[in-house]
Amino acid sequence: MIGTMLGNRYELIEKIGEGGMAVVYKAKCRILNRFVAIKILKPEYSNNSEFMEKFRREALATATFSHSNIVNIYDVGSEGNINYIVMELVNGKTLKEYIRENAPLSMDSTLKISIQIAKALECAHKNKIIHRDIKPHNILINEEGVIKVTDFGIAKATSSDTITHTNKVIGSAHYFSPEQAKGKIVDNRTDIYSFGIVIYEMLTGRVPFDGESAVAVALKHIQDTIVPPKVLVPEVPDSLNNLVIKATQKEVIKRYNNVTDMLIDLMRIENNNKYIVTPSNMDNDYTTVMDATQIQNTMYASNLGKKLTNKDMDDEEEEEEDEDYEDYDGEKRKTSTWKKVLIVGGALLLTILLGVFVGTSIYNKGNSNVKKDELRVPKIIGLTADEAKDAVEKLGLTYVVLGEEASDKPAGTIIAVFPSEGTAVKKESEVRVRISTGPGEIEVPDVVKLGKSVAQDHIVTQGLKVGKITEDYSEEIEEGAVISTNPVAKTKVKKGDTVDIVISKGSRIKKTQVPDLIGLTLKEAEQVLAVVNLKLGSTTAVITDDISRDGKIFNQSEPAMTSVQENEKISVNYYQYKDPDEGKVEVPNFIGRTIEDAQATANSLGFRITVTGDRKGLIISQDVPEGNKLDKGSTINLIAQIKAPNIGGDDDEDEEP
């Protein structure tokens, strides 16, 4: 595929990744002159027309919105049997790789990453897009530490196929929600469950459930209890531990209703790790903070109560499967199904009647008890700790201090009470309070090298304000990123204090891109370089006997599209034509000449000759034909006629005695 041009604009340069469904390539957009990532679906998916139509529809829907924490989709296309998505190219690594290298992550790192993921999901959910495949493999971290969630289009389009291809998507099964594993209809809370598993993995370095196959893992999501992260890593604060427990509840209704609520809790925990998160959406106002043992016991007890529910859900799934086969099995199947419906319906009706009877009895009995010793939690917020204790204990309630935390209220005063003021409780019930330590100190977050908007988010979520924003040149920090803050990172400041930031304007020395000079003449290259504030450097000629190449550049010192400083010199190599006969001399006709005459002629033309035969004879042969051209100094081999012997003796008569 390397070198393939898609859509007459995207040239595939190199393979950069492969998953169960697609192969990812780095590509160059020849129209916008930028690098992109192209995800090409594998043939087994491209050949499914129904899948492809759904995939294309969802991918295009995702492309309609934009968020800084979501990988942008630029284009969706097909060419022959190749179906592809063109996406933003993110230089960095996956969250999965980051976890492998750094697990378990610190609370600060986990929160910073989680808040960005939550913002991405919040944007998607508001645009009616459910991801359905949230996992660390689909979350990227760029070189600035910015989180980018990817694979929205593919994730939703494959909701029904995922567990089927068990040999290819074992990674996804580790993050399935129970309703996904059952093949049930899902909503945005399925993303919340998977997101909770991702946070779990960041905190502990492992996934809660593992197995030899995707089906085995999926069954554990349905049946087994998640061991709270705090049990594995005691340093995990109660707040974050409870958040994970709440997000990964097996019953959808017990999870966060929406990711916005989860985001708010994450930001509150980042600001104060003692913030109280209720572990279940079904809890009443009596919000609790439990230690790891309490949470584990509660979860196991809850699981015992849900075994019947899980079985019932399995029965429902079997019924749905039966209905799917009706068209194939005819009336026999329909009759069997109706019998089953009557049986299940009768059992369900009996269960409801029993439930109403038992529930009414319990309610009436419990209600009469509450009325006898019902008390109201007194109004104690704003009172000193001693005043609050007196007010609570005078009513026969138990006063419990949950802890202290910084706030803008005076030190020693009550800032929170659980249950809330005015709540009806029984005598001797606990009333738990939090006491203010006064305005606390907060560390200025380290936002150097982060983008402007990301840095501002970090500062605000720490309970601080963004002050003056100035700009300056930097040779090290890229344009648009933070150079420094005032106060500097890790400085202790009060909540609500301002933090000034300096944003990079980039290098003081301006940069420019080297143009493509190949095929240009020296004069043309000089003109093109001048347009982008560059100069022509040294030029080296290479001789060629191809006159069509004469004067054309074939190599340049800096490749095209390279970023260099302005006014830099670009050296080139170019072709210079030379006539192959230039400087050569035409060979004369030596035949019939005497050796002396031949030698004189050769000397005048710059040739050398060798003669074999009779020195007094005439030249009868030459090895280089007349008219050929040779370089001066070349040697020509001649043969002279050998003189015949005098048989008659006439010649002797002429000789003197």
XYZ file of C-alpha atoms in Angstrom:
657
model
C 0.000 0.000 0.000
C 2.959 2.336 0.544
C 3.032 4.904 -2.262
C -0.673 4.439 -3.066
C -2.550 7.661 -3.842
C -6.116 7.782 -2.484
C -8.663 10.242 -3.812
C -5.974 11.811 -6.005
C -4.655 13.657 -2.955
C -3.550 11.355 -0.092
C -0.221 9.566 -0.623
C 0.424 6.717 1.828
C 3.926 7.140 3.269
C 4.329 4.560 6.039
C 2.356 2.117 8.144
C 2.077 3.360 11.726
C -0.402 0.969 13.347
C -2.813 -1.919 12.992
C -5.850 -3.042 14.965
C -8.460 -5.748 14.705
C -10.485 -3.771 12.173
C -8.159 -1.418 10.349
C -4.626 -0.495 9.369
C -3.384 3.045 9.974
C -0.985 4.850 7.657
C 0.806 8.158 7.791
C -0.044 10.032 4.608
C 0.621 13.342 2.883
C -2.248 15.468 1.631
C -0.908 16.888 -1.635
C -3.602 19.568 -1.826
C -3.289 21.097 1.658
C 0.371 20.086 1.970
C 0.019 18.497 5.427
C 0.507 15.116 7.038
C -2.576 13.138 8.066
C -3.425 9.695 9.416
C -5.484 7.403 7.207
C -7.328 4.434 8.672
C -8.119 1.783 6.057
C -10.696 -0.833 6.977
C -9.718 -4.453 6.531
C -11.386 -6.381 3.663
C -13.681 -8.427 5.918
C -15.394 -5.182 6.962
C -15.205 -3.414 3.601
C -17.083 -6.265 1.922
C -20.108 -5.843 4.212
C -22.299 -3.223 2.527
C -24.641 -2.814 5.510
C -21.717 -2.317 7.858
C -20.050 0.112 5.468
C -23.173 2.269 5.138
C -23.551 2.506 8.901
C -19.841 3.133 9.355
C -19.824 5.925 6.781
C -22.896 7.557 8.312
C -21.432 7.554 11.816
C -17.987 8.724 10.663
C -19.529 11.656 8.819
C -21.622 12.487 11.883
C -18.457 12.573 14.008
C -16.796 14.865 11.490
C -19.503 17.481 12.044
C -18.224 18.475 15.499
C -14.811 19.473 16.775
C -13.141 19.373 20.183
C -9.560 19.813 21.338
C -9.626 16.373 22.998
C -11.054 14.508 19.993
C -9.046 13.454 16.943
C -10.535 15.428 14.070
C -11.955 13.548 11.097
C -11.153 15.381 7.860
C -12.595 13.098 5.216
C -14.270 9.737 4.557
C -13.847 8.001 1.236
C -13.697 4.799 -0.760
C -11.736 3.761 -3.806
C -12.442 0.363 -5.288
C -12.471 -2.028 -2.347
C -10.553 0.394 -0.110
C -12.631 2.242 2.493
C -10.845 4.816 4.578
C -11.079 7.684 7.043
C -8.724 10.659 6.914
C -7.912 11.919 10.396
C -5.728 14.349 12.277
C -2.205 12.930 12.710
C -1.260 12.855 16.399
C 2.430 12.629 17.205
C 2.662 10.817 20.512
C 1.627 7.493 22.039
C -1.502 5.655 23.121
C -2.697 5.787 26.713
C -2.163 2.008 26.784
C 1.541 2.507 26.066
C 1.707 5.299 28.641
C 0.110 3.070 31.296
C 2.528 0.226 30.537
C 5.465 2.581 30.982
C 4.247 4.444 34.088
C 1.603 2.371 35.926
C 0.269 2.843 38.436
C -0.231 6.503 37.572
C -0.257 9.153 40.259
C -3.578 10.651 41.281
C -2.619 13.962 39.636
C -1.755 12.308 36.311
C -4.876 10.152 36.419
C -7.091 13.167 37.056
C -5.502 15.341 34.365
C -5.934 12.587 31.789
C -9.429 11.634 32.979
C -10.733 15.204 32.898
C -9.692 15.543 29.254
C -11.277 12.193 28.327
C -14.476 13.242 30.093
C -14.568 16.510 28.145
C -14.219 14.592 24.877
C -17.053 12.221 25.791
C -19.198 15.117 26.964
C -18.843 16.769 23.550
C -19.640 13.518 21.732
C -22.664 12.716 23.876
C -24.069 16.217 23.409
C -23.827 15.559 19.673
C -25.679 12.241 20.127
C -22.599 10.119 19.431
C -21.858 7.155 21.712
C -18.303 5.881 21.419
C -18.958 2.259 22.511
C -15.284 1.274 22.461
C -13.586 3.454 25.064
C -10.238 1.868 25.927
C -6.647 3.114 26.372
C -5.795 1.925 22.853
C -8.256 4.507 21.440
C -6.908 7.373 23.543
C -3.805 9.211 22.328
C -1.437 11.515 24.217
C 0.392 14.006 22.035
C 3.832 15.442 22.725
C 2.287 18.322 24.715
C 0.395 15.970 27.006
C -2.960 16.727 25.396
C -5.403 13.820 25.284
C -7.045 12.915 21.963
C -9.882 10.366 21.861
C -10.195 8.570 18.530
C -12.251 5.899 16.710
C -15.710 7.386 17.323
C -17.087 6.416 13.904
C -15.763 2.859 13.933
C -16.762 2.282 17.540
C -20.444 2.992 17.056
C -20.643 1.236 13.701
C -19.287 -2.006 15.171
C -21.430 -2.278 18.268
C -23.003 -5.551 17.156
C -19.911 -7.191 15.691
C -17.345 -6.599 18.394
C -17.610 -9.703 20.530
C -18.163 -11.931 17.496
C -14.612 -11.527 16.251
C -13.165 -12.827 19.492
C -9.736 -13.511 18.100
C -9.305 -9.885 17.076
C -10.976 -7.744 19.715
C -9.895 -9.296 23.012
C -8.641 -5.820 23.979
C -12.127 -4.340 23.661
C -13.701 -7.076 25.800
C -11.692 -5.906 28.805
C -13.607 -2.620 28.683
C -17.089 -3.872 27.714
C -20.063 -2.734 29.745
C -22.298 -5.581 30.984
C -25.076 -4.456 28.650
C -22.682 -4.574 25.682
C -21.576 -8.064 26.656
C -25.240 -9.129 26.674
C -25.909 -7.544 23.291
C -28.480 -5.195 24.812
C -29.392 -1.688 23.690
C -26.877 0.780 25.105
C -26.863 4.493 25.858
C -24.236 7.025 26.897
C -23.766 5.229 30.226
C -22.011 2.362 28.458
C -19.184 4.839 27.735
C -19.204 5.825 31.418
C -18.653 2.175 32.423
C -15.767 1.708 29.974
C -14.315 5.055 31.051
C -14.428 3.839 34.659
C -12.441 0.738 33.645
C -9.840 2.974 31.974
C -9.471 5.041 35.168
C -9.206 1.769 37.128
C -6.341 0.659 34.887
C -4.542 3.987 35.269
C -4.772 3.766 39.072
C -3.800 0.095 39.416
C -1.862 -0.800 36.267
C -4.276 -3.650 35.476
C -7.786 -4.241 34.197
C -10.348 -5.578 36.691
C -11.224 -8.645 34.629
C -9.043 -10.890 32.483
C -9.540 -14.240 30.783
C -8.457 -16.550 27.996
C -11.091 -15.317 25.553
C -13.268 -12.308 24.886
C -16.332 -14.293 25.928
C -14.728 -15.271 29.248
C -13.858 -11.647 29.988
C -17.318 -10.426 28.978
C -18.961 -12.942 31.322
C -16.899 -11.585 34.197
C -18.211 -8.093 33.458
C -21.716 -9.533 33.808
C -21.211 -11.808 36.811
C -18.108 -10.908 38.831
C -17.542 -8.100 41.300
C -14.868 -5.501 40.620
C -12.224 -5.371 43.330
C -12.063 -1.671 44.324
C -8.852 0.029 43.137
C -8.054 1.056 46.709
C -7.719 -2.618 47.675
C -4.922 -3.010 45.110
C -3.344 0.420 45.608
C -4.041 1.757 49.123
C -2.800 5.229 48.128
C -5.876 5.765 45.942
C -8.015 8.375 47.748
C -11.553 7.460 48.806
C -12.969 10.076 46.451
C -11.403 8.585 43.323
C -12.028 5.032 44.522
C -15.742 5.772 44.947
C -15.898 7.515 41.569
C -14.589 4.371 39.843
C -17.014 2.155 41.794
C -19.912 4.401 40.799
C -18.930 4.527 37.114
C -18.540 0.729 36.894
C -21.804 -0.323 38.521
C -23.251 -3.310 36.654
C -26.751 -1.847 36.773
C -26.927 1.094 34.403
C -29.231 3.079 36.664
C -26.659 3.058 39.469
C -23.961 4.735 37.370
C -23.560 8.428 36.672
C -26.553 9.646 34.704
C -24.269 11.478 32.294
C -20.590 12.134 31.770
C -21.001 15.811 32.735
C -21.773 14.775 36.314
C -18.711 12.542 36.265
C -16.572 15.391 34.900
C -17.758 17.690 37.693
C -16.764 15.098 40.304
C -13.346 14.649 38.665
C -12.707 18.394 38.756
C -13.854 18.603 42.376
C -11.531 15.751 43.340
C -8.660 17.446 41.518
C -9.322 20.543 43.605
C -9.832 18.575 46.838
C -9.048 14.853 47.048
C -11.186 14.552 50.189
C -14.287 15.472 48.247
C -17.078 12.977 48.933
C -18.363 10.909 46.008
C -21.322 8.636 46.579
C -20.464 5.161 45.194
C -23.903 4.616 43.628
C -26.479 6.760 41.887
C -29.192 4.897 43.819
C -27.979 6.095 47.241
C -30.151 8.512 49.188
C -28.993 11.807 50.628
C -27.020 9.929 53.261
C -23.797 10.229 51.285
C -20.990 8.050 52.626
C -17.252 7.697 52.373
C -16.289 4.067 52.978
C -12.888 2.524 53.422
C -11.707 -0.166 51.001
C -12.959 -3.069 53.155
C -16.419 -1.566 53.507
C -16.669 -0.974 49.790
C -15.566 -4.508 48.980
C -18.058 -6.046 51.423
C -20.846 -3.867 50.087
C -20.062 -4.828 46.502
C -19.974 -8.550 47.296
C -23.253 -8.336 49.211
C -24.795 -6.410 46.326
C -23.633 -9.071 43.889
C -25.359 -11.833 45.869
C -28.605 -9.966 45.559
C -28.171 -9.590 41.820
C -27.614 -13.225 40.888
C -31.291 -13.737 40.157
C -31.303 -10.578 38.070
C -28.359 -11.825 35.996
C -30.129 -15.118 35.382
C -33.301 -13.318 34.387
C -31.311 -11.216 31.959
C -29.808 -14.374 30.467
C -33.321 -15.768 30.026
C -34.349 -12.592 28.255
C -31.392 -12.950 25.934
C -32.402 -16.532 25.103
C -35.913 -15.340 24.307
C -34.561 -12.682 21.988
C -32.442 -15.302 20.235
C -35.525 -17.510 19.819
C -37.384 -14.650 18.181
C -34.523 -14.161 15.755
C -35.013 -17.709 14.486
C -38.803 -17.557 13.998
C -38.620 -16.953 10.272
C -36.509 -20.070 9.774
C -38.425 -22.510 12.006
C -42.010 -21.617 11.072
C -45.075 -22.273 13.190
C -43.367 -24.777 15.484
C -41.028 -22.069 16.686
C -43.872 -19.589 17.135
C -45.877 -22.049 19.238
C -42.853 -22.768 21.425
C -42.227 -19.060 21.864
C -45.828 -18.353 22.911
C -45.661 -21.117 25.487
C -42.510 -19.613 26.874
C -44.068 -16.157 26.944
C -47.058 -17.471 28.923
C -44.831 -19.272 31.407
C -42.473 -16.330 31.880
C -45.393 -13.881 31.981
C -47.162 -15.891 34.676
C -43.987 -16.111 36.743
C -43.400 -12.395 36.329
C -46.968 -11.545 37.406
C -46.595 -13.751 40.497
C -43.286 -12.056 41.333
C -44.867 -8.605 41.017
C -47.805 -9.536 43.264
C -45.485 -10.999 45.893
C -43.269 -7.944 45.661
C -46.188 -5.572 46.150
C -47.434 -7.556 49.133
C -44.059 -7.846 50.838
C -43.057 -4.305 49.965
C -46.289 -2.866 51.354
C -45.869 -4.805 54.581
C -42.300 -3.648 55.027
C -43.207 -0.058 54.206
C -46.096 0.036 56.710
C -44.012 -1.576 59.416
C -40.978 0.608 58.776
C -43.010 3.796 58.486
C -44.631 3.305 61.874
C -41.216 2.881 63.483
C -39.809 6.050 61.891
C -42.677 8.195 63.104
C -42.125 7.201 66.726
C -38.541 8.484 67.022
C -38.145 10.730 63.964
C -35.701 13.635 64.326
C -34.484 16.363 61.988
C -30.827 17.143 61.371
C -30.317 20.628 62.869
C -28.993 23.634 60.967
C -25.317 23.703 61.914
C -23.482 24.925 58.791
C -21.568 28.056 59.753
C -21.439 27.166 63.455
C -18.173 26.416 65.207
C -17.320 22.769 65.743
C -18.198 22.973 69.448
C -21.512 24.701 68.789
C -22.421 22.122 66.164
C -21.527 19.225 68.441
C -23.729 20.576 71.227
C -26.663 21.118 68.854
C -26.424 17.585 67.452
C -25.942 15.746 70.732
C -28.776 17.633 72.470
C -31.150 15.982 69.995
C -29.828 12.508 70.801
C -27.868 12.189 67.549
C -24.251 11.078 67.173
C -21.758 13.771 66.103
C -19.003 12.508 63.752
C -16.205 14.565 62.176
C -15.417 13.282 58.664
C -12.420 15.535 58.263
C -11.145 19.006 57.593
C -10.586 20.853 54.341
C -9.604 24.263 53.113
C -12.404 26.651 52.199
C -13.214 30.342 52.088
C -15.143 29.971 55.361
C -13.565 30.829 58.747
C -11.356 28.146 60.252
C -13.127 25.856 62.716
C -16.613 26.314 61.254
C -18.870 23.640 59.749
C -18.926 23.701 55.942
C -20.756 20.436 55.137
C -23.137 18.079 56.888
C -24.381 14.605 55.940
C -27.320 13.940 55.879
C -28.249 17.465 54.866
C -29.876 19.876 57.281
C -33.575 19.142 57.858
C -33.328 15.486 56.812
C -35.498 13.082 58.838
C -33.350 10.534 60.696
C -33.736 8.077 63.548
C -32.537 8.755 67.075
C -28.825 8.044 67.629
C -28.157 8.285 63.866
C -24.810 9.700 62.830
C -24.552 13.298 61.704
C -21.236 13.668 59.910
C -19.582 17.004 59.342
C -16.632 18.587 57.607
C -14.793 21.439 59.273
C -13.099 24.351 57.490
C -9.392 24.968 57.995
C -9.751 28.383 56.409
C -8.409 29.459 53.029
C -5.936 26.735 52.091
C -2.866 26.779 49.929
C -2.851 25.378 46.419
C 0.119 24.468 44.257
C 0.417 26.315 40.956
C 0.144 23.591 38.286
C 2.997 22.977 35.862
C 1.624 24.080 32.488
C 4.898 24.894 30.694
C 4.892 23.561 27.092
C 1.115 23.041 27.177
C -1.107 24.822 24.674
C -2.743 28.055 25.794
C -6.299 26.712 26.197
C -5.165 23.508 27.916
C -2.999 25.497 30.331
C -5.903 27.802 31.180
C -8.121 24.782 31.899
C -5.525 23.326 34.273
C -5.173 26.602 36.152
C -8.924 27.101 36.522
C -9.595 23.511 37.629
C -7.037 24.008 40.420
C -9.245 26.756 41.828
C -7.046 29.562 40.525
C -7.671 32.375 38.068
C -5.821 33.155 34.863
C -4.224 36.587 35.133
C -2.263 38.482 32.484
C -1.482 36.679 29.265
C 1.588 38.019 27.475
C 3.635 36.800 24.533
C 7.360 36.432 23.979
C 9.801 34.729 21.630
C 11.273 31.354 22.540
C 13.866 29.215 20.821
C 12.741 26.125 22.781
C 8.957 26.373 23.188
C 6.843 26.120 20.064
C 4.471 28.884 19.077
C 1.216 28.945 21.069
C 2.541 26.976 24.062
C 3.270 28.271 27.571
C 6.828 29.494 28.238
C 6.417 30.301 31.927
C 3.985 31.186 34.701
C 4.062 33.689 37.524
C 4.090 32.351 40.202
C 6.126 29.403 38.926
C 4.886 25.815 39.107
C 4.661 24.190 42.562
C 4.455 27.575 44.316
C 1.951 27.550 47.184
C -0.814 30.113 46.674
C -4.299 30.706 48.013
C -7.422 29.522 46.284
C -8.672 32.174 43.886
C -5.230 33.731 43.341
C -4.258 34.687 39.794
C -1.554 33.070 37.691
C 0.014 35.034 34.839
C 1.173 33.092 31.797
C 3.591 33.861 28.973
C 2.775 32.353 25.574
C 5.461 31.592 22.990
C 5.493 33.550 19.731
C 7.873 30.956 18.379
C 11.495 31.468 17.452
C 12.734 35.022 17.074
C 14.556 33.765 14.016
C 11.824 33.224 11.491
C 11.420 29.834 9.912
C 10.458 29.007 6.363
C 9.972 25.897 4.271
C 12.450 24.809 1.627
C 10.845 24.661 -1.837
C 11.338 21.820 -4.298
C 14.177 22.831 -6.645
C 14.548 19.559 -8.551
C 14.290 20.107 -12.306
C 14.801 23.874 -12.118
C 17.692 25.819 -13.614
C 20.036 27.780 -11.355
C 18.343 31.038 -12.273
C 14.874 29.642 -11.620
C 16.009 28.178 -8.290
C 17.423 31.509 -7.197
C 14.097 33.224 -7.924
C 12.035 30.549 -6.111
C 14.305 30.670 -3.055
C 14.044 34.439 -2.871
C 10.251 34.213 -2.562
C 10.592 32.260 0.726
C 13.544 34.335 1.983
C 16.244 31.782 1.218
C 19.420 32.042 -0.852
C 21.167 29.874 -3.391
C 24.366 28.434 -1.935
C 27.176 26.548 -3.658
C 26.498 24.965 -7.033
C 28.269 21.833 -8.256
C 28.151 20.742 -11.900
C 28.054 17.104 -12.927
C 28.920 16.354 -16.572
C 26.305 14.645 -18.716
C 26.148 13.695 -22.382
C 22.335 14.052 -22.318
C 21.673 17.519 -23.665
C 18.059 17.452 -22.336
C 19.407 17.559 -18.755
C 21.730 20.466 -19.333
C 21.493 23.086 -16.563
C 18.841 21.288 -14.485
C 19.135 20.728 -10.715
C 18.984 17.106 -9.570
C 19.913 17.390 -5.879
C 19.545 19.967 -3.074
C 21.211 20.182 0.359
C 17.886 20.462 2.252
C 14.912 18.328 1.163
C 11.732 20.034 0.034
C 9.279 20.992 2.830
C 12.059 21.026 5.452
C 11.722 23.878 7.959
C 14.836 26.081 8.093
C 15.776 29.564 9.243
C 15.189 32.416 6.857
C 18.188 33.590 4.772
C 19.783 30.147 4.934
C 21.707 29.042 1.828
C 20.584 25.978 -0.093
C 23.328 24.258 -2.101
C 22.513 22.311 -5.254
C 23.976 19.906 -7.814
C 23.087 20.384 -11.460
C 23.825 18.749 -14.794
C 26.207 20.320 -17.318
C 26.166 19.050 -20.890
C 29.443 18.277 -22.644
C 29.740 17.122 -26.287
C 31.373 13.696 -26.168
C 33.523 14.670 -29.217
C 34.608 17.996 -27.814
C 38.455 18.246 -27.696
C 38.974 15.245 -29.963
C 40.917 15.138 -33.277
C 39.879 13.455 -36.495
C 42.104 10.560 -37.559
C 43.719 11.115 -41.049
C 44.364 8.523 -43.743
C 47.857 7.103 -43.233
C 47.674 4.398 -45.943
C 50.204 4.818 -48.820
C 52.409 7.159 -46.832
C 55.973 6.569 -45.853
C 56.707 6.030 -42.231
C 58.423 9.412 -42.020
C 55.409 11.153 -43.521
C 53.015 9.261 -41.236
C 55.065 10.213 -38.184
C 55.112 13.876 -39.136
C 51.335 13.917 -39.679
C 50.680 12.163 -36.352
C 52.928 14.605 -34.506
C 51.116 17.584 -35.958
C 47.735 16.234 -34.796
C 48.920 15.121 -31.361
C 48.713 11.371 -31.984
C 51.247 8.668 -31.342
C 51.910 5.870 -33.836
C 53.487 2.440 -33.741
C 54.714 0.845 -36.964
C 55.326 -2.827 -37.659
C 56.862 -4.152 -40.886
C 59.552 -2.825 -43.212
C 60.851 0.536 -42.076
C 61.461 1.479 -45.695
C 58.052 0.405 -46.892
C 54.750 2.262 -47.228
C 51.826 2.151 -44.750
C 49.289 -0.450 -45.825
C 47.000 -0.611 -42.727
C 45.815 1.468 -39.715
C 43.765 0.151 -36.715
C 41.654 3.337 -36.365
C 39.777 4.149 -39.553
C 40.067 7.515 -41.207
C 37.480 10.036 -39.948
C 37.153 8.696 -36.411
C 37.863 11.096 -33.555
C 40.321 10.442 -30.774
C 41.669 12.391 -27.840
C 45.067 13.913 -28.307
C 47.775 11.549 -27.121
C 45.927 8.514 -28.394
C 48.001 5.787 -30.115
C 47.279 4.542 -33.632
C 48.832 1.248 -34.764
C 50.148 1.135 -38.379
C 51.544 -1.645 -40.588
C 54.174 -0.903 -43.289
C 54.620 -2.914 -46.489
C 57.461 -5.431 -46.248
C 59.904 -5.008 -49.222
C 59.999 -8.075 -51.526
C 63.489 -9.779 -52.070
C 65.403 -9.013 -55.368
C 65.616 -12.351 -57.217
C 67.093 -10.993 -60.473
C 69.866 -9.090 -58.740
C 69.107 -5.821 -60.518
C 69.394 -3.834 -57.400
C 72.910 -5.028 -56.772
C 74.009 -3.484 -59.991
C 73.103 -0.076 -58.693
C 75.110 -0.532 -55.539
C 78.687 0.541 -55.457
C 81.310 -2.212 -55.032
